[in-house]
Amino acid sequence: MEKGYTLHFGGDSCTIYDNKDKTLKIAEVRMKEHRCFPIHLQYMGRTAMKAQEDQSWLWHRRLGHFNFQGLKILHQKKMMTDLPQIQAVEGACEACLQGKQHKKPFPSGTSWRAKAVLELIHTDVCGPMRTPSHEQNRYFILFIDDYSRMTWVYFMREKSEVFKVFKKFKNLVEKQSGRSIKVLRSDRGKEYNNSEFNKFCEEEGIEHQTTVSYNPQQNGVSERKNRTVMEMARSMLQEKHLPKAFWAEAVYTAVYLLNRCPTKAVQNMTPIEAWSGKKPSAKHLRVFGSICYVHIPTEKRHKLEEKTEKGIFLGYSTQSKGYRIYNLKTKKLIISRDVEFDEDAMWNWDEEKVERQSVMIPKRHLRNNNKKKEQTKQKWKGGVNKHQDHPEATTIRRD
């Protein structure tokens, strides 16, 4: 009671309530002999706090290294179902430090905003990538609905495919929404600004707005989205040390997750809810690049053979309710629903084995990094060490 906890005696029991939340029951004890209420409590504060920190880190990783403030908003405003409470945690994410650039932001401006879906579509092409994807693509193109900020991504081998991809995108979104694209905003690249593209827009009644040469800021929505997608994709690849050839899978997953994360441009709902009217769920989300085990159907194996095959989780299927898995045995991408995940494990491509990992760098270690550079190098040497400034943080050397 000195700590502010409340004791309530009723009948043959004693109930203890939290000192801050008086409705939160801590313990209930039955009366024993001699009208005594024996109770044995163990202090679990540090353990509980550490567990919540671990959970917050996990969801930061599951949502593509999205910032903690955004995750808190996602939970507080109930913009996603099945998402637990998220708290800001001490320390820094190594993958975020390696994958996210820090440049001056594009000016937000006060440009006209759409009042309904498909009134304005922003688009931009990113590439060429130095490393082609597994499908031999070197470019991707984004389409962003201004009203909902819902984003679609398509992959291309050449920029010349833009016109074909746009017609495919137009057919999809107009059928889904029952509306027509009114305005398309792009840069003045030849892939957009050509007679075939302009003639099609004119025939379809689409106003094609283009930016002034060498002024990408005029297409700021697309430029910002491109940057955000690339930062998220880089962080996901860095965390699990995945080969650069998986960049397309990382970009695809980044767009999938950003459509389910809050944005300042849309109030109190995620882009996918603003577009479809359906609130997204967090129940199926897992850490990109994790080791997973795919169930092999009985029809495809003998009785004494293993029931699972090892793979790497590479995102979500939008065509069916399943996960996209890179099968380490066949070297092929498959889609499966029957998957078990080991989210703290990753594949060592050099030694071809599974290994554990740590993604968190203690905050105090970062602050003192410049002053104690040489000492820090020695502290982080070896296999597994406990950092003296943060006993809860375990660091694992990855040689």
mmCIF file of C-alpha atoms in Angstrom:
data_model
loop_
_atom_site.group_PDB
_atom_site.id
_atom_site.type_symbol
_atom_site.label_atom_id
_atom_site.label_comp_id
_atom_site.label_asym_id
_atom_site.label_seq_id
_atom_site.Cartn_x
_atom_site.Cartn_y
_atom_site.Cartn_z
ATOM 1 C CA MET A 1 0.000 0.000 0.000
ATOM 2 C CA GLU A 2 2.997 2.317 0.512
ATOM 3 C CA LYS A 3 3.564 2.097 -3.255
ATOM 4 C CA GLY A 4 -0.011 3.146 -3.973
ATOM 5 C CA TYR A 5 -1.507 -0.273 -4.728
ATOM 6 C CA THR A 6 -5.121 -0.821 -3.685
ATOM 7 C CA LEU A 7 -6.274 -3.796 -1.613
ATOM 8 C CA HIS A 8 -9.892 -4.880 -1.764
ATOM 9 C CA PHE A 9 -11.233 -7.481 0.668
ATOM 10 C CA GLY A 10 -14.455 -9.227 -0.210
ATOM 11 C CA GLY A 11 -15.817 -12.559 0.959
ATOM 12 C CA ASP A 12 -12.904 -14.953 1.316
ATOM 13 C CA SER A 13 -10.529 -13.229 -1.123
ATOM 14 C CA CYS A 14 -8.182 -10.244 -1.342
ATOM 15 C CA THR A 15 -7.701 -8.451 -4.686
ATOM 16 C CA ILE A 16 -4.737 -6.181 -5.470
ATOM 17 C CA TYR A 17 -5.156 -3.411 -8.062
ATOM 18 C CA ASP A 18 -2.484 -1.438 -9.942
ATOM 19 C CA ASN A 19 -1.282 1.853 -8.439
ATOM 20 C CA LYS A 20 -1.935 3.797 -11.680
ATOM 21 C CA ASP A 21 -4.788 1.957 -13.344
ATOM 22 C CA LYS A 22 -7.233 1.136 -10.558
ATOM 23 C CA THR A 23 -9.172 -1.191 -12.863
ATOM 24 C CA LEU A 24 -6.109 -3.339 -13.581
ATOM 25 C CA LYS A 25 -6.081 -6.432 -11.387
ATOM 26 C CA ILE A 26 -2.579 -7.483 -10.279
ATOM 27 C CA ALA A 27 -3.401 -10.496 -8.133
ATOM 28 C CA GLU A 28 -6.228 -12.230 -6.301
ATOM 29 C CA VAL A 29 -5.503 -14.299 -3.168
ATOM 30 C CA ARG A 30 -7.816 -16.741 -1.373
ATOM 31 C CA MET A 31 -8.037 -16.689 2.423
ATOM 32 C CA LYS A 32 -6.157 -19.505 4.157
ATOM 33 C CA GLU A 33 -6.183 -20.750 7.733
ATOM 34 C CA HIS A 34 -6.140 -18.245 10.600
ATOM 35 C CA ARG A 35 -7.833 -15.730 8.241
ATOM 36 C CA CYS A 36 -4.520 -14.986 6.517
ATOM 37 C CA PHE A 37 -3.933 -14.083 2.872
ATOM 38 C CA PRO A 38 -0.464 -15.424 1.986
ATOM 39 C CA ILE A 39 0.909 -13.866 -1.192
ATOM 40 C CA HIS A 40 4.203 -14.433 -2.983
ATOM 41 C CA LEU A 41 5.075 -11.712 -5.508
ATOM 42 C CA GLN A 42 8.140 -11.521 -7.700
ATOM 43 C CA TYR A 43 9.247 -8.234 -9.227
ATOM 44 C CA MET A 44 8.875 -8.581 -13.016
ATOM 45 C CA GLY A 45 9.079 -4.920 -14.023
ATOM 46 C CA ARG A 46 12.373 -5.154 -15.903
ATOM 47 C CA THR A 47 11.340 -8.393 -17.570
ATOM 48 C CA ALA A 48 7.957 -7.010 -18.615
ATOM 49 C CA MET A 49 9.527 -3.813 -19.950
ATOM 50 C CA LYS A 50 12.130 -5.801 -21.876
ATOM 51 C CA ALA A 51 9.399 -8.017 -23.338
ATOM 52 C CA GLN A 52 7.451 -4.965 -24.514
ATOM 53 C CA GLU A 53 10.620 -3.478 -26.029
ATOM 54 C CA ASP A 54 11.284 -6.738 -27.856
ATOM 55 C CA GLN A 55 7.711 -6.725 -29.165
ATOM 56 C CA SER A 56 8.064 -3.121 -30.366
ATOM 57 C CA TRP A 57 11.294 -4.000 -32.179
ATOM 58 C CA LEU A 58 9.595 -6.999 -33.763
ATOM 59 C CA TRP A 59 6.750 -4.910 -35.181
ATOM 60 C CA HIS A 60 9.190 -2.251 -36.357
ATOM 61 C CA ARG A 61 10.847 -4.992 -38.418
ATOM 62 C CA ARG A 62 7.616 -6.664 -39.539
ATOM 63 C CA LEU A 63 6.369 -3.338 -40.908
ATOM 64 C CA GLY A 64 9.465 -2.792 -42.998
ATOM 65 C CA HIS A 65 11.399 -0.655 -40.472
ATOM 66 C CA PHE A 66 8.624 1.940 -40.302
ATOM 67 C CA ASN A 67 9.327 4.649 -37.703
ATOM 68 C CA PHE A 68 8.150 4.085 -34.109
ATOM 69 C CA GLN A 69 6.072 7.273 -33.984
ATOM 70 C CA GLY A 70 4.095 6.079 -36.987
ATOM 71 C CA LEU A 71 3.638 2.656 -35.391
ATOM 72 C CA LYS A 72 2.272 4.258 -32.214
ATOM 73 C CA ILE A 73 -0.217 6.289 -34.282
ATOM 74 C CA LEU A 74 -1.212 3.130 -36.153
ATOM 75 C CA HIS A 75 -2.103 1.478 -32.828
ATOM 76 C CA GLN A 76 -3.543 4.488 -30.956
ATOM 77 C CA LYS A 77 -5.942 5.458 -33.743
ATOM 78 C CA LYS A 78 -6.848 1.812 -34.382
ATOM 79 C CA MET A 79 -5.931 2.086 -38.045
ATOM 80 C CA MET A 80 -4.910 -1.598 -38.176
ATOM 81 C CA THR A 81 -6.448 -4.592 -36.439
ATOM 82 C CA ASP A 82 -4.461 -7.164 -34.423
ATOM 83 C CA LEU A 83 -1.602 -4.715 -33.787
ATOM 84 C CA PRO A 84 -0.350 -4.695 -30.150
ATOM 85 C CA GLN A 85 0.698 -1.579 -28.252
ATOM 86 C CA ILE A 86 3.951 -0.078 -29.545
ATOM 87 C CA GLN A 87 6.369 2.009 -27.499
ATOM 88 C CA ALA A 88 9.432 4.030 -28.466
ATOM 89 C CA VAL A 89 12.543 2.089 -27.459
ATOM 90 C CA GLU A 90 16.113 2.941 -26.564
ATOM 91 C CA GLY A 91 18.774 2.168 -29.124
ATOM 92 C CA ALA A 92 18.947 2.330 -32.885
ATOM 93 C CA CYS A 93 18.192 -0.119 -35.663
ATOM 94 C CA GLU A 94 21.351 -1.085 -37.527
ATOM 95 C CA ALA A 95 19.447 -1.840 -40.736
ATOM 96 C CA CYS A 96 17.779 1.597 -40.631
ATOM 97 C CA LEU A 97 21.138 3.329 -40.145
ATOM 98 C CA GLN A 98 22.563 1.491 -43.135
ATOM 99 C CA GLY A 99 19.536 1.657 -45.400
ATOM 100 C CA LYS A 100 17.965 5.081 -44.861
ATOM 101 C CA GLN A 101 19.487 8.228 -46.308
ATOM 102 C CA HIS A 102 19.194 11.614 -44.626
ATOM 103 C CA LYS A 103 18.740 14.413 -47.131
ATOM 104 C CA LYS A 104 16.745 17.611 -46.996
ATOM 105 C CA PRO A 105 13.078 16.782 -47.580
ATOM 106 C CA PHE A 106 11.185 17.853 -50.642
ATOM 107 C CA PRO A 107 9.035 20.938 -49.962
ATOM 108 C CA SER A 108 5.481 19.881 -49.181
ATOM 109 C CA GLY A 109 3.966 22.935 -50.837
ATOM 110 C CA THR A 110 0.286 23.796 -50.933
ATOM 111 C CA SER A 111 -0.637 22.197 -54.256
ATOM 112 C CA TRP A 112 -4.166 21.177 -55.100
ATOM 113 C CA ARG A 113 -5.387 17.939 -53.486
ATOM 114 C CA ALA A 114 -7.827 15.496 -55.017
ATOM 115 C CA LYS A 115 -11.267 15.179 -53.434
ATOM 116 C CA ALA A 116 -11.897 11.604 -54.611
ATOM 117 C CA VAL A 117 -9.979 8.554 -55.792
ATOM 118 C CA LEU A 118 -8.445 8.683 -59.292
ATOM 119 C CA GLU A 119 -8.937 12.442 -59.633
ATOM 120 C CA LEU A 120 -5.146 12.733 -59.671
ATOM 121 C CA ILE A 121 -2.521 10.025 -60.190
ATOM 122 C CA HIS A 122 1.182 10.679 -59.595
ATOM 123 C CA THR A 123 3.731 8.497 -61.360
ATOM 124 C CA ASP A 124 7.497 8.128 -61.626
ATOM 125 C CA VAL A 125 10.077 5.604 -62.825
ATOM 126 C CA CYS A 126 13.033 4.489 -60.699
ATOM 127 C CA GLY A 127 16.128 2.871 -62.199
ATOM 128 C CA PRO A 128 18.105 1.423 -63.772
ATOM 129 C CA MET A 129 19.309 -0.780 -60.919
ATOM 130 C CA ARG A 130 22.885 -2.003 -61.213
ATOM 131 C CA THR A 131 21.822 -5.521 -60.306
ATOM 132 C CA PRO A 132 18.904 -7.018 -62.257
ATOM 133 C CA SER A 133 16.171 -8.783 -60.300
ATOM 134 C CA HIS A 134 15.542 -12.526 -60.592
ATOM 135 C CA GLU A 135 13.076 -11.687 -63.374
ATOM 136 C CA GLN A 136 15.798 -9.606 -65.084
ATOM 137 C CA ASN A 137 14.030 -6.308 -64.344
ATOM 138 C CA ARG A 138 16.053 -3.116 -63.814
ATOM 139 C CA TYR A 139 13.282 -0.532 -63.353
ATOM 140 C CA PHE A 140 10.129 -0.084 -61.336
ATOM 141 C CA ILE A 141 7.292 2.386 -61.826
ATOM 142 C CA LEU A 142 5.009 3.760 -59.107
ATOM 143 C CA PHE A 143 1.443 5.013 -59.441
ATOM 144 C CA ILE A 144 0.131 6.966 -56.423
ATOM 145 C CA ASP A 145 -3.499 7.967 -55.958
ATOM 146 C CA ASP A 146 -3.429 11.522 -54.596
ATOM 147 C CA TYR A 147 -6.627 11.212 -52.541
ATOM 148 C CA SER A 148 -5.905 7.934 -50.709
ATOM 149 C CA ARG A 149 -2.116 7.738 -51.230
ATOM 150 C CA MET A 150 -2.653 4.115 -52.267
ATOM 151 C CA THR A 151 0.388 3.024 -54.279
ATOM 152 C CA TRP A 152 0.894 0.426 -57.023
ATOM 153 C CA VAL A 153 4.252 -0.833 -58.284
ATOM 154 C CA TYR A 154 5.181 -2.557 -61.540
ATOM 155 C CA PHE A 155 8.579 -3.870 -62.646
ATOM 156 C CA MET A 156 10.116 -3.412 -66.083
ATOM 157 C CA ARG A 157 13.192 -4.456 -68.030
ATOM 158 C CA GLU A 158 13.186 -1.268 -70.112
ATOM 159 C CA LYS A 159 11.723 2.231 -69.757
ATOM 160 C CA SER A 160 9.956 1.733 -73.068
ATOM 161 C CA GLU A 161 7.438 -0.512 -71.254
ATOM 162 C CA VAL A 162 5.899 2.463 -69.389
ATOM 163 C CA PHE A 163 3.033 2.979 -71.843
ATOM 164 C CA LYS A 164 2.036 -0.710 -71.776
ATOM 165 C CA VAL A 165 2.201 -0.768 -67.970
ATOM 166 C CA PHE A 166 0.119 2.410 -67.649
ATOM 167 C CA LYS A 167 -2.695 0.926 -69.742
ATOM 168 C CA LYS A 168 -2.610 -2.192 -67.547
ATOM 169 C CA PHE A 169 -2.737 -0.076 -64.374
ATOM 170 C CA LYS A 170 -5.547 2.126 -65.738
ATOM 171 C CA ASN A 171 -7.704 -0.884 -66.576
ATOM 172 C CA LEU A 172 -7.160 -2.390 -63.094
ATOM 173 C CA VAL A 173 -7.934 0.647 -60.929
ATOM 174 C CA GLU A 174 -10.869 1.869 -62.998
ATOM 175 C CA LYS A 175 -12.507 -1.563 -62.783
ATOM 176 C CA GLN A 176 -11.865 -1.733 -59.018
ATOM 177 C CA SER A 177 -13.179 1.745 -58.204
ATOM 178 C CA GLY A 178 -15.828 2.311 -60.842
ATOM 179 C CA ARG A 179 -14.200 5.688 -61.563
ATOM 180 C CA SER A 180 -11.960 7.066 -64.297
ATOM 181 C CA ILE A 181 -8.525 8.650 -64.074
ATOM 182 C CA LYS A 182 -8.887 12.404 -64.576
ATOM 183 C CA VAL A 183 -5.348 13.763 -64.215
ATOM 184 C CA LEU A 184 -1.956 12.058 -64.583
ATOM 185 C CA ARG A 185 1.106 13.899 -63.246
ATOM 186 C CA SER A 186 4.601 12.817 -64.334
ATOM 187 C CA ASP A 187 8.009 14.230 -65.228
ATOM 188 C CA ARG A 188 8.981 15.078 -68.801
ATOM 189 C CA GLY A 189 10.883 11.861 -69.448
ATOM 190 C CA LYS A 190 10.547 10.431 -72.954
ATOM 191 C CA GLU A 191 8.831 7.367 -71.527
ATOM 192 C CA TYR A 192 5.883 9.653 -70.630
ATOM 193 C CA ASN A 193 6.249 12.577 -73.014
ATOM 194 C CA ASN A 194 5.824 10.971 -76.451
ATOM 195 C CA SER A 195 3.199 11.065 -79.185
ATOM 196 C CA GLU A 196 1.776 7.590 -78.436
ATOM 197 C CA PHE A 197 1.322 8.290 -74.716
ATOM 198 C CA ASN A 198 -0.081 11.787 -75.252
ATOM 199 C CA LYS A 199 -2.506 10.599 -77.932
ATOM 200 C CA PHE A 200 -3.831 7.849 -75.630
ATOM 201 C CA CYS A 201 -4.398 10.326 -72.769
ATOM 202 C CA GLU A 202 -6.196 12.685 -75.132
ATOM 203 C CA GLU A 203 -8.479 9.931 -76.431
ATOM 204 C CA GLU A 204 -9.261 8.736 -72.885
ATOM 205 C CA GLY A 205 -9.984 12.238 -71.591
ATOM 206 C CA ILE A 206 -6.997 12.231 -69.216
ATOM 207 C CA GLU A 207 -5.245 15.527 -68.522
ATOM 208 C CA HIS A 208 -1.511 14.785 -68.617
ATOM 209 C CA GLN A 209 0.428 17.246 -66.446
ATOM 210 C CA THR A 210 4.237 17.261 -66.736
ATOM 211 C CA THR A 211 6.911 18.984 -64.660
ATOM 212 C CA VAL A 212 9.310 21.662 -65.843
ATOM 213 C CA SER A 213 12.668 20.207 -66.913
ATOM 214 C CA TYR A 214 15.197 19.680 -64.085
ATOM 215 C CA ASN A 215 12.565 20.423 -61.426
ATOM 216 C CA PRO A 216 11.633 17.015 -59.927
ATOM 217 C CA GLN A 217 10.200 18.794 -56.856
ATOM 218 C CA GLN A 218 7.130 19.645 -58.953
ATOM 219 C CA ASN A 219 6.419 15.922 -58.966
ATOM 220 C CA GLY A 220 7.124 15.830 -55.233
ATOM 221 C CA VAL A 221 4.601 13.154 -54.231
ATOM 222 C CA SER A 222 6.201 10.607 -56.566
ATOM 223 C CA GLU A 223 9.745 11.658 -55.682
ATOM 224 C CA ARG A 224 9.081 11.339 -51.932
ATOM 225 C CA LYS A 225 7.361 7.998 -52.363
ATOM 226 C CA ASN A 226 10.238 6.693 -54.480
ATOM 227 C CA ARG A 227 12.702 7.707 -51.789
ATOM 228 C CA THR A 228 10.634 6.163 -48.977
ATOM 229 C CA VAL A 229 10.182 2.896 -50.872
ATOM 230 C CA MET A 230 13.901 2.636 -51.632
ATOM 231 C CA GLU A 231 14.880 3.409 -48.024
ATOM 232 C CA MET A 232 12.540 0.752 -46.694
ATOM 233 C CA ALA A 233 13.655 -1.805 -49.277
ATOM 234 C CA ARG A 234 17.327 -1.114 -48.524
ATOM 235 C CA SER A 235 16.767 -1.521 -44.773
ATOM 236 C CA MET A 236 14.980 -4.849 -45.229
ATOM 237 C CA LEU A 237 17.738 -6.187 -47.475
ATOM 238 C CA GLN A 238 20.440 -4.951 -45.075
ATOM 239 C CA GLU A 239 18.876 -6.503 -41.983
ATOM 240 C CA LYS A 240 18.940 -10.047 -43.344
ATOM 241 C CA HIS A 241 22.037 -9.596 -45.548
ATOM 242 C CA LEU A 242 20.060 -10.582 -48.632
ATOM 243 C CA PRO A 243 21.649 -10.452 -52.103
ATOM 244 C CA LYS A 244 20.872 -7.326 -54.125
ATOM 245 C CA ALA A 245 19.126 -9.481 -56.721
ATOM 246 C CA PHE A 246 16.167 -9.575 -54.289
ATOM 247 C CA TRP A 247 15.633 -5.791 -54.612
ATOM 248 C CA ALA A 248 12.363 -6.233 -56.535
ATOM 249 C CA GLU A 249 10.875 -8.425 -53.787
ATOM 250 C CA ALA A 250 11.945 -5.839 -51.189
ATOM 251 C CA VAL A 251 10.417 -2.964 -53.192
ATOM 252 C CA TYR A 252 7.179 -4.907 -53.700
ATOM 253 C CA THR A 253 6.953 -5.624 -49.954
ATOM 254 C CA ALA A 254 7.784 -2.011 -49.066
ATOM 255 C CA VAL A 255 4.854 -0.780 -51.176
ATOM 256 C CA TYR A 256 2.580 -3.445 -49.646
ATOM 257 C CA LEU A 257 3.500 -2.293 -46.117
ATOM 258 C CA LEU A 258 3.380 1.458 -46.838
ATOM 259 C CA ASN A 259 -0.187 1.010 -48.063
ATOM 260 C CA ARG A 260 -0.924 -0.260 -44.545
ATOM 261 C CA CYS A 261 0.985 2.443 -42.628
ATOM 262 C CA PRO A 262 -0.178 5.955 -41.661
ATOM 263 C CA THR A 263 0.666 8.994 -43.776
ATOM 264 C CA LYS A 264 0.220 12.690 -42.986
ATOM 265 C CA ALA A 265 -1.664 13.143 -46.256
ATOM 266 C CA VAL A 266 -4.563 10.939 -45.070
ATOM 267 C CA GLN A 267 -6.177 11.486 -41.679
ATOM 268 C CA ASN A 268 -6.998 8.629 -39.274
ATOM 269 C CA MET A 269 -6.759 5.802 -41.787
ATOM 270 C CA THR A 270 -4.220 3.959 -43.882
ATOM 271 C CA PRO A 271 -4.022 4.345 -47.675
ATOM 272 C CA ILE A 272 -5.535 0.924 -48.300
ATOM 273 C CA GLU A 273 -8.543 1.733 -46.101
ATOM 274 C CA ALA A 274 -8.982 5.107 -47.823
ATOM 275 C CA TRP A 275 -8.938 3.293 -51.161
ATOM 276 C CA SER A 276 -10.965 0.155 -50.389
ATOM 277 C CA GLY A 277 -12.900 1.034 -47.225
ATOM 278 C CA LYS A 278 -11.439 -2.016 -45.449
ATOM 279 C CA LYS A 279 -9.235 -1.764 -42.351
ATOM 280 C CA PRO A 280 -6.012 -3.804 -42.721
ATOM 281 C CA SER A 281 -4.926 -6.506 -40.274
ATOM 282 C CA ALA A 282 -1.466 -7.046 -38.788
ATOM 283 C CA LYS A 283 -2.075 -10.701 -37.980
ATOM 284 C CA HIS A 284 -0.238 -12.113 -41.017
ATOM 285 C CA LEU A 285 2.780 -9.772 -41.013
ATOM 286 C CA ARG A 286 6.255 -11.257 -40.601
ATOM 287 C CA VAL A 287 9.858 -9.996 -40.803
ATOM 288 C CA PHE A 288 11.032 -9.790 -44.415
ATOM 289 C CA GLY A 289 13.960 -12.092 -45.198
ATOM 290 C CA SER A 290 13.335 -14.417 -42.243
ATOM 291 C CA ILE A 291 14.052 -18.115 -42.386
ATOM 292 C CA CYS A 292 10.843 -20.100 -42.790
ATOM 293 C CA TYR A 293 9.750 -23.690 -43.176
ATOM 294 C CA VAL A 294 7.204 -24.590 -45.845
ATOM 295 C CA HIS A 295 4.962 -27.622 -45.375
ATOM 296 C CA ILE A 296 5.287 -30.262 -48.094
ATOM 297 C CA PRO A 297 1.905 -31.820 -48.983
ATOM 298 C CA THR A 298 1.568 -35.547 -48.321
ATOM 299 C CA GLU A 299 1.046 -36.161 -52.039
ATOM 300 C CA LYS A 300 4.522 -34.777 -52.818
ATOM 301 C CA ARG A 301 6.618 -36.768 -50.330
ATOM 302 C CA HIS A 302 7.232 -40.276 -49.082
ATOM 303 C CA LYS A 303 6.422 -41.310 -45.517
ATOM 304 C CA LEU A 304 10.008 -41.104 -44.218
ATOM 305 C CA GLU A 305 10.876 -37.830 -45.940
ATOM 306 C CA GLU A 306 10.941 -34.459 -44.184
ATOM 307 C CA LYS A 307 7.630 -32.644 -43.902
ATOM 308 C CA THR A 308 9.063 -29.168 -44.495
ATOM 309 C CA GLU A 309 11.495 -27.380 -46.784
ATOM 310 C CA LYS A 310 13.653 -24.453 -45.728
ATOM 311 C CA GLY A 311 13.091 -21.103 -47.416
ATOM 312 C CA ILE A 312 13.391 -17.322 -47.132
ATOM 313 C CA PHE A 313 10.313 -15.152 -46.665
ATOM 314 C CA LEU A 314 10.144 -12.568 -49.489
ATOM 315 C CA GLY A 315 6.776 -10.897 -49.067
ATOM 316 C CA TYR A 316 3.060 -11.333 -49.546
ATOM 317 C CA SER A 317 0.981 -12.567 -52.442
ATOM 318 C CA THR A 318 -1.793 -10.199 -53.532
ATOM 319 C CA GLN A 319 -3.342 -12.746 -55.903
ATOM 320 C CA SER A 320 -3.917 -15.365 -53.174
ATOM 321 C CA LYS A 321 -3.747 -15.490 -49.390
ATOM 322 C CA GLY A 322 -0.228 -16.775 -49.111
ATOM 323 C CA TYR A 323 3.407 -15.902 -48.544
ATOM 324 C CA ARG A 324 6.083 -15.521 -51.216
ATOM 325 C CA ILE A 325 8.920 -17.893 -50.334
ATOM 326 C CA TYR A 326 12.319 -18.414 -51.935
ATOM 327 C CA ASN A 327 12.936 -22.162 -51.758
ATOM 328 C CA LEU A 328 16.593 -22.662 -50.809
ATOM 329 C CA LYS A 329 16.624 -26.161 -52.292
ATOM 330 C CA THR A 330 15.054 -25.509 -55.699
ATOM 331 C CA LYS A 331 16.173 -21.836 -55.945
ATOM 332 C CA LYS A 332 12.644 -20.908 -57.062
ATOM 333 C CA LEU A 333 9.995 -18.522 -55.753
ATOM 334 C CA ILE A 334 6.844 -20.257 -54.509
ATOM 335 C CA ILE A 335 3.610 -19.180 -52.816
ATOM 336 C CA SER A 336 2.384 -21.074 -49.757
ATOM 337 C CA ARG A 337 -0.026 -20.637 -46.827
ATOM 338 C CA ASP A 338 1.399 -23.407 -44.637
ATOM 339 C CA VAL A 339 4.536 -21.697 -43.354
ATOM 340 C CA GLU A 340 6.328 -21.530 -39.990
ATOM 341 C CA PHE A 341 8.662 -18.571 -39.381
ATOM 342 C CA ASP A 342 11.909 -18.068 -37.460
ATOM 343 C CA GLU A 343 11.984 -14.267 -37.497
ATOM 344 C CA ASP A 344 15.277 -13.901 -35.609
ATOM 345 C CA ALA A 345 17.183 -16.102 -38.033
ATOM 346 C CA MET A 346 18.742 -15.383 -41.407
ATOM 347 C CA TRP A 347 20.567 -17.307 -44.109
ATOM 348 C CA ASN A 348 24.362 -17.183 -44.293
ATOM 349 C CA TRP A 349 24.919 -17.212 -48.063
ATOM 350 C CA ASP A 350 28.660 -17.898 -47.808
ATOM 351 C CA GLU A 351 28.451 -20.872 -45.463
ATOM 352 C CA GLU A 352 24.933 -21.907 -46.540
ATOM 353 C CA LYS A 353 23.552 -22.254 -43.039
ATOM 354 C CA VAL A 354 21.048 -20.611 -40.688
ATOM 355 C CA GLU A 355 22.395 -18.175 -38.108
ATOM 356 C CA ARG A 356 20.936 -15.941 -35.388
ATOM 357 C CA GLN A 357 21.104 -12.164 -35.466
ATOM 358 C CA SER A 358 20.712 -8.947 -33.495
ATOM 359 C CA VAL A 359 19.325 -5.777 -35.085
ATOM 360 C CA MET A 360 19.561 -3.316 -32.187
ATOM 361 C CA ILE A 361 22.492 -1.030 -31.350
ATOM 362 C CA PRO A 362 22.326 0.520 -27.839
ATOM 363 C CA LYS A 363 21.692 4.274 -27.958
ATOM 364 C CA ARG A 364 24.463 5.139 -25.514
ATOM 365 C CA HIS A 365 26.899 3.196 -27.626
ATOM 366 C CA LEU A 366 25.986 5.415 -30.598
ATOM 367 C CA ARG A 367 26.470 8.641 -28.603
ATOM 368 C CA ASN A 368 29.921 7.611 -27.417
ATOM 369 C CA ASN A 369 30.959 6.076 -30.712
ATOM 370 C CA ASN A 370 33.104 8.992 -31.886
ATOM 371 C CA LYS A 371 34.847 9.480 -28.517
ATOM 372 C CA LYS A 372 35.625 5.811 -27.933
ATOM 373 C CA LYS A 373 36.086 4.510 -31.438
ATOM 374 C CA GLU A 374 39.093 2.311 -30.725
ATOM 375 C CA GLN A 375 37.659 0.934 -27.480
ATOM 376 C CA THR A 376 34.372 0.180 -29.212
ATOM 377 C CA LYS A 377 36.105 -1.881 -31.871
ATOM 378 C CA GLN A 378 37.577 -4.074 -29.130
ATOM 379 C CA LYS A 379 34.267 -4.403 -27.254
ATOM 380 C CA TRP A 380 32.428 -5.628 -30.332
ATOM 381 C CA LYS A 381 35.096 -8.203 -31.102
ATOM 382 C CA GLY A 382 34.313 -11.846 -30.593
ATOM 383 C CA GLY A 383 31.178 -13.939 -30.907
ATOM 384 C CA VAL A 384 28.481 -12.738 -28.497
ATOM 385 C CA ASN A 385 29.040 -9.875 -26.027
ATOM 386 C CA LYS A 386 26.953 -7.981 -23.513
ATOM 387 C CA HIS A 387 27.479 -4.240 -23.916
ATOM 388 C CA GLN A 388 28.425 -2.753 -20.528
ATOM 389 C CA ASP A 389 26.201 0.319 -20.992
ATOM 390 C CA HIS A 390 23.146 -1.728 -21.920
ATOM 391 C CA PRO A 391 23.092 -5.208 -20.349
ATOM 392 C CA GLU A 392 19.879 -6.092 -22.150
ATOM 393 C CA ALA A 393 21.420 -5.603 -25.608
ATOM 394 C CA THR A 394 23.133 -8.640 -27.072
ATOM 395 C CA THR A 395 25.327 -8.054 -30.106
ATOM 396 C CA ILE A 396 26.327 -10.815 -32.463
ATOM 397 C CA ARG A 397 29.349 -10.557 -34.677
ATOM 398 C CA ARG A 398 28.612 -11.217 -38.332
ATOM 399 C CA ASP A 399 31.922 -11.957 -40.062
#
